[in-house]
Coordinates of C-alpha atoms in Angstrom, one line a residue:
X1 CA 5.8 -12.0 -23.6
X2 CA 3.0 -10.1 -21.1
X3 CA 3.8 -6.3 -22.8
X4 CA 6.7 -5.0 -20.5
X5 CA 9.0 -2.2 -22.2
X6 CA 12.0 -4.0 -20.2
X7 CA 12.4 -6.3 -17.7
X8 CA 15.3 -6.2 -15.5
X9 CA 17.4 -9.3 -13.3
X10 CA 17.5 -8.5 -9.7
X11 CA 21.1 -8.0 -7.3
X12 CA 23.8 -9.9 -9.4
X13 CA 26.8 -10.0 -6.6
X14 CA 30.2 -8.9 -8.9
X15 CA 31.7 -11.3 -6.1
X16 CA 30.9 -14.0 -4.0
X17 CA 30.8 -12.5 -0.7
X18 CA 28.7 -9.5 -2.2
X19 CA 26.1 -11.4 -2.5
X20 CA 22.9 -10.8 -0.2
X21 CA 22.4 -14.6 0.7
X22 CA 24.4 -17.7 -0.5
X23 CA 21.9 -18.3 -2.2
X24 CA 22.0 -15.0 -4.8
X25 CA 22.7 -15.0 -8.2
X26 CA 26.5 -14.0 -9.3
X27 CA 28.1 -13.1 -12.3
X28 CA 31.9 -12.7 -10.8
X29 CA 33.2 -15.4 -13.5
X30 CA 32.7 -16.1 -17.0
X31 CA 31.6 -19.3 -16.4
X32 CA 28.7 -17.6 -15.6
X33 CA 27.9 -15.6 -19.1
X34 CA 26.9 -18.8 -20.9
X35 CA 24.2 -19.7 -18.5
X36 CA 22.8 -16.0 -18.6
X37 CA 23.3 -15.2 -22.4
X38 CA 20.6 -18.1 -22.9
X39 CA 18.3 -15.9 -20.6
X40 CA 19.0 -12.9 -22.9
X41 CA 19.0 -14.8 -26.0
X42 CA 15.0 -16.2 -24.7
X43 CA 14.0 -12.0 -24.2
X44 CA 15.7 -11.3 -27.6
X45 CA 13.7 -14.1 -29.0
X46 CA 10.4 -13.2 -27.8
X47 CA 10.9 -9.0 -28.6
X48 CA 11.7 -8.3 -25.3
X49 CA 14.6 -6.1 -23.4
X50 CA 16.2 -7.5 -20.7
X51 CA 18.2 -6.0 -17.9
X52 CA 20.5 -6.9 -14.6
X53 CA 20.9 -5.0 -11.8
X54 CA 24.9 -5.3 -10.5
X55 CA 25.0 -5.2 -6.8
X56 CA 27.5 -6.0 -4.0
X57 CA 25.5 -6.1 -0.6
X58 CA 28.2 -4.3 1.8
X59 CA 27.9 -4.9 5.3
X60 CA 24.0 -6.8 4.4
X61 CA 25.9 -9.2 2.6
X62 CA 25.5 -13.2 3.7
X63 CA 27.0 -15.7 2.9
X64 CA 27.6 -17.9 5.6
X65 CA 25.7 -21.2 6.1
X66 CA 22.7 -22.0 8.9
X67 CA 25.1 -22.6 11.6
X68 CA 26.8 -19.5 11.4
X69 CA 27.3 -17.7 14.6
X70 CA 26.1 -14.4 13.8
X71 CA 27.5 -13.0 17.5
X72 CA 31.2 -13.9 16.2
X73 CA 31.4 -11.0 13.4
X74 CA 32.2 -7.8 13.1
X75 CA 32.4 -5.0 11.1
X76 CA 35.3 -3.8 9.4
X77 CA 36.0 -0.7 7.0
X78 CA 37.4 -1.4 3.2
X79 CA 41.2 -0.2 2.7
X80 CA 41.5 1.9 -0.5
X81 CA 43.0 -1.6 -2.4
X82 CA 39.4 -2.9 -1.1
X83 CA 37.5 -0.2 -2.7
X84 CA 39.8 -0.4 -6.1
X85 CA 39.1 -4.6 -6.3
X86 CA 35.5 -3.7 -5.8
X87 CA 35.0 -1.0 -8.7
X88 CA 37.1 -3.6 -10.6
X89 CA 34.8 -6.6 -9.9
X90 CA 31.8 -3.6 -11.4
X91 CA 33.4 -3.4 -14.4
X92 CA 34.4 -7.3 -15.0
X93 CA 30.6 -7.8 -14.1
X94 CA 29.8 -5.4 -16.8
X95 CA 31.5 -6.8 -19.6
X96 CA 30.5 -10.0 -19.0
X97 CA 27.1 -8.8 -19.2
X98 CA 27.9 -7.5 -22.1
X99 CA 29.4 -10.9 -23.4
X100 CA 26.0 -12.2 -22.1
X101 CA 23.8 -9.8 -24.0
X102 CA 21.9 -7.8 -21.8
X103 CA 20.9 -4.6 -23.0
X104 CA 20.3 -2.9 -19.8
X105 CA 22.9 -2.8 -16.8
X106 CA 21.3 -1.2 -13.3
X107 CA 24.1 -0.2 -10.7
X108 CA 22.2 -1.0 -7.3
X109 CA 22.8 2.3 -5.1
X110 CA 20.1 1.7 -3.1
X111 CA 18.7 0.2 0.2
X112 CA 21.6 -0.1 2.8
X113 CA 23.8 -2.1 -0.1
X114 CA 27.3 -1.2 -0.3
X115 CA 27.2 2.1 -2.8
X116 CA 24.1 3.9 -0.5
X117 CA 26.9 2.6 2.6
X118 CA 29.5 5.3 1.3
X119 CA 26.6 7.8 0.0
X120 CA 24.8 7.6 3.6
X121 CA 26.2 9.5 6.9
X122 CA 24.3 7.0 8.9
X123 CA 26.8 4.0 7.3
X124 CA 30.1 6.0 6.5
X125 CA 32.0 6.8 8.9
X126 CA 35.2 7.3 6.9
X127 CA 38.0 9.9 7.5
X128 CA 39.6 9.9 4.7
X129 CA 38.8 10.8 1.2
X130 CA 35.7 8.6 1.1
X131 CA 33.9 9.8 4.1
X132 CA 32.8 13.2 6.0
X133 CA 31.4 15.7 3.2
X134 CA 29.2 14.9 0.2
X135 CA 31.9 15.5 -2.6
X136 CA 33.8 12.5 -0.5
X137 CA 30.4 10.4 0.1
X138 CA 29.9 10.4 -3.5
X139 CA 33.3 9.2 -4.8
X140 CA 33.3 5.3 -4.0
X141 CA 29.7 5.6 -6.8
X142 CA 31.0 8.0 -8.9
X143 CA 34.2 6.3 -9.8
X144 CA 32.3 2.7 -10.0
X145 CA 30.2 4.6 -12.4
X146 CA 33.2 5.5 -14.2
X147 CA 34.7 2.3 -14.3
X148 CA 31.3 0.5 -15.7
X149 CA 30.8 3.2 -18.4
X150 CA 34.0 2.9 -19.8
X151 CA 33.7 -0.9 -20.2
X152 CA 29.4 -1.0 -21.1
X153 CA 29.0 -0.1 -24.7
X154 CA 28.5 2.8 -25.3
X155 CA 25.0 2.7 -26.9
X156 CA 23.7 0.4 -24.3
X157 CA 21.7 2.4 -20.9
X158 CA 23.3 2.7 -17.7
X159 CA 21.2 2.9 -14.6
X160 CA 21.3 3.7 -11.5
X161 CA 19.2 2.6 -7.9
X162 CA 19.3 5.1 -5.8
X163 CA 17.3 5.4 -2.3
X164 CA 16.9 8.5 -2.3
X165 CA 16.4 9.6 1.5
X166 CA 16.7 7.7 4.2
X167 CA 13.8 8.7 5.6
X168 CA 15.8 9.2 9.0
X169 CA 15.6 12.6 10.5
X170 CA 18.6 14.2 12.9
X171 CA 18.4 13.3 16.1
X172 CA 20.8 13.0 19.3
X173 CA 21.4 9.6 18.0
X174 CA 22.0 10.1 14.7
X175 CA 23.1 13.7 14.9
X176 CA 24.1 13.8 10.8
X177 CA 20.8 12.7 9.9
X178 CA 20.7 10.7 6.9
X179 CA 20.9 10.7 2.9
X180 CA 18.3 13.3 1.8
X181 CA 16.8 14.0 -1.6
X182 CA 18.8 17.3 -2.2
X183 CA 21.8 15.4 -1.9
X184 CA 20.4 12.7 -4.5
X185 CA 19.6 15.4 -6.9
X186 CA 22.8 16.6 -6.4
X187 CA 24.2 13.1 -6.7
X188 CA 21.9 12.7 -10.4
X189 CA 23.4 16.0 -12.0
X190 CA 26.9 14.7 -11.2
X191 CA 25.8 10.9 -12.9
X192 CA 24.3 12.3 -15.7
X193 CA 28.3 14.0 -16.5
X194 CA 29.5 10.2 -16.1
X195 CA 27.0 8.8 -18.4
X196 CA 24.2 7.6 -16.9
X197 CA 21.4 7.6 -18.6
X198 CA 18.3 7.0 -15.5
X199 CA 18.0 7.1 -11.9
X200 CA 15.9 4.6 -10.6
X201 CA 14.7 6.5 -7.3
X202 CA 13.6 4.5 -4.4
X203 CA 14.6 5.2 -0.8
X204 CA 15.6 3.9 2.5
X205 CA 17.8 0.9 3.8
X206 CA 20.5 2.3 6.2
X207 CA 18.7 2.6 9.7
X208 CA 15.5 1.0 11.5
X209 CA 14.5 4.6 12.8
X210 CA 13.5 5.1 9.3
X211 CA 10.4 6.6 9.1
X212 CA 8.5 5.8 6.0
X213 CA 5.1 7.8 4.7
X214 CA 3.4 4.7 3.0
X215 CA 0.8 5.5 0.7
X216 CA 0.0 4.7 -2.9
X217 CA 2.9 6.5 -5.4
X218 CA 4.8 8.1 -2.2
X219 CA 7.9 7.4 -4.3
X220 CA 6.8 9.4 -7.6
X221 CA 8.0 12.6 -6.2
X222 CA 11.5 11.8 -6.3
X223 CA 11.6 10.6 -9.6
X224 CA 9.8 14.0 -10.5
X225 CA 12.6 16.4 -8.4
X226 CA 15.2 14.9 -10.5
X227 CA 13.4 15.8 -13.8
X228 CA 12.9 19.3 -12.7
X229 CA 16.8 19.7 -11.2
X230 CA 18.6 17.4 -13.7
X231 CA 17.1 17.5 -17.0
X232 CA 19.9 15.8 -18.9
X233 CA 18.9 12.7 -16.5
X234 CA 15.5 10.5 -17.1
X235 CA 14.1 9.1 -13.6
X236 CA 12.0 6.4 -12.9
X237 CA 9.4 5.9 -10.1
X238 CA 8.8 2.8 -7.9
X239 CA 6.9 1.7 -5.0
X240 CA 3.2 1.6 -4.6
X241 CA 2.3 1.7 -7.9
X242 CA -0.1 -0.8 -7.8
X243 CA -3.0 -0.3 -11.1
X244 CA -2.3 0.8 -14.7
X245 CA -4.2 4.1 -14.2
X246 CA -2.1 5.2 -11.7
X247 CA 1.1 4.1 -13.4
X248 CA -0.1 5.9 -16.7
X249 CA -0.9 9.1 -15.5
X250 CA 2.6 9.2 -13.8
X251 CA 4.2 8.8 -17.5
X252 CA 1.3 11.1 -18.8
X253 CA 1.9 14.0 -16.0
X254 CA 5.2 13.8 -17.0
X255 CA 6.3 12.7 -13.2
X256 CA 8.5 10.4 -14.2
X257 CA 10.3 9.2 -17.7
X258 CA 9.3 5.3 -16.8
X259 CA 7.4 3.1 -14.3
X260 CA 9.3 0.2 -12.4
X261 CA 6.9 -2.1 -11.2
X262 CA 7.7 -5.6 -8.7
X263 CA 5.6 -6.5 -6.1
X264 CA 2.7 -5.8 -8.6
X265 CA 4.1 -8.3 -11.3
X266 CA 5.1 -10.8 -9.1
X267 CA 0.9 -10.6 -8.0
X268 CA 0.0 -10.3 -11.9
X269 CA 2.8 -11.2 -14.4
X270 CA -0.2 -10.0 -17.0
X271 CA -0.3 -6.7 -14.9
X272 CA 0.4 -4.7 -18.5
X273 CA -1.4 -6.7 -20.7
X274 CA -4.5 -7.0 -18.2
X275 CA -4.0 -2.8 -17.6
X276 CA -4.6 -2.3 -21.4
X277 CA -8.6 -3.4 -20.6
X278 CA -8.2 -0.9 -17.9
X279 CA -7.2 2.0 -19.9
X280 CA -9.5 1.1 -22.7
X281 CA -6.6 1.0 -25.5
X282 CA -5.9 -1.9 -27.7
X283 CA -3.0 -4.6 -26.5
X284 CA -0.6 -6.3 -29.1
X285 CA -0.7 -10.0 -27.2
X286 CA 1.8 -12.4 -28.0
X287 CA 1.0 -14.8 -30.4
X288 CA 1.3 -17.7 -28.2
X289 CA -1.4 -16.1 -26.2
X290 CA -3.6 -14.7 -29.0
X291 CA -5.2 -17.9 -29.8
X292 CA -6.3 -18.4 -26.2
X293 CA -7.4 -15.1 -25.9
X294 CA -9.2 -15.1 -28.7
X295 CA -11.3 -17.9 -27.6
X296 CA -11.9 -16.5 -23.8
X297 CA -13.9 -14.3 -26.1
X298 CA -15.7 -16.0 -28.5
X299 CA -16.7 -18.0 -25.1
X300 CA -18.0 -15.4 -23.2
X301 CA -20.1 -13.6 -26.0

């Protein structure tokens, strides 16, 4: 209703324990599609697109209640049946999105969650097909990818998260270093193939000796390296992006294909429609808002 071209569901776990709290929405059952189809139905309704982002959290995942001993756990690598019931619960989460009429599904392959686990060096530390050089990095996401696509309609986008370095240089700790861009670009050309239709680039997630350049738009470039490498591939920029002039002249430079925007609407849920002031250009509001709008004016004249 406040002028965004989509607006996408956060980290959907495909199973319970992929969830990132207990807490976290799921959609691992189809008891679940009736609940979230009236979600979609209320976007439809209004002219609006509506996403969700599929996720499974990996070794972040937490589902355990407040007295959890967090000292009594430990890590433990996926056997190749593990990794085949995963990709399946992607694809079962897919069609019931379907069934529950999103029109957008994200993959989250981003921030430490379980695909950037296999795509990082920092995470995987696999010695068989899934781990050790990029080609076996990549599988665990390309194959999910391939699993999803061949269950999400086909005229229905196909995203991806990616972070898309890790920000963590090599060091005698971490003598691999981590997930770089190249490798993401890399990564994009290969997705575009499996028919993806955007990379949604972000970064970081897998170690605290990340070291992160924070300033306004330090994202963009990302999203602009895969437009110039992987031109069957649209990209989308994140993080920072915090006024309407900034985001439009990323679109207008042609930096990026699309603008995500989070933090920023969660400060201003009428971030696009106050923007259109900003940029001087003339905003379609909603009709429910139009009245009130309308008389905000007549008020202040």
């Amino acid at each position: 209703m406040r002028g965004l071209g989509l607006t996408i569901m956060e980290a959907f776990g495909v199973s319970p324990e992929g969830r990132i709290t207990p807490h976290c929405l799921g959609i691992w059952k189809d008891e679940h599609i009736e609940e979230l189809q009236q979600i979609a139905s209320f976007a439809h309704a209004n002219k609006g697109t509506i996403g969700i982002q599929l996720a499974h959290a990996g070794r972040k995942s937490s589902v355990a209640d407040e007295t959890f001993d967090s000292n009594s756990w430990t890590l433990k690598g996926l056997s190749i049946d593990d990794i085949h019931c995963i990709q399946q619960d992607f694809a079962l989460a897919a069609i019931r999105a379907d069934k529950a009429r999103f029109d957008v599904i994200e993959l989250h392959g981003a921030h430490g969650y379980l695909l950037h686990e296999f795509l990082s060096p920092i995470s995987n530390k696999r010695t068989d097909e899934h781990g050790g050089i990029f080609d076996n990095r990549i599988r665990f996401v390309v194959e999910t990818v391939r699993k999803v696509r061949q269950v999400w309609p086909e005229q229905k986008p196909l995203f991806v998260r990616l972070s898309m370095t890790d920000w963590v240089s090599p060091s005698d700790e971490i003598p691999t270093g981590g997930w770089t861009e190249e490798e993401s670009v890399e990564l994009a050309k290969i997705l575009a193939k499996e028919g993806v239709d955007l990379v949604d680039c972000s970064t970081s997630g897998s170690n605290p000796k990340q070291q992160i350049p924070l300033s306004p738009g330090y994202q963009v470039h990302f999203a602009t390296a895969i437009k110039q490498a992987a031109p069957d591939m649209l990209a989308g920029a994140v993080g920072l992006i915090t006024n309407a002039k900034q985001a439009n002249n990323i679109v207008e430079d042609d930096k990026a294909d699309v603008v995500f925007l989070a933090r920023a609407l969660l400060r201003d849920p009428s971030f696009v429609l106050n923007g259109t002031a900003e940029l001087g250009v003339f905003a379609q509001y909603p009709h429910q808002y139009e009245r009130g709008r309308n008389k905000s004016i007549l008020t202040f004249v």
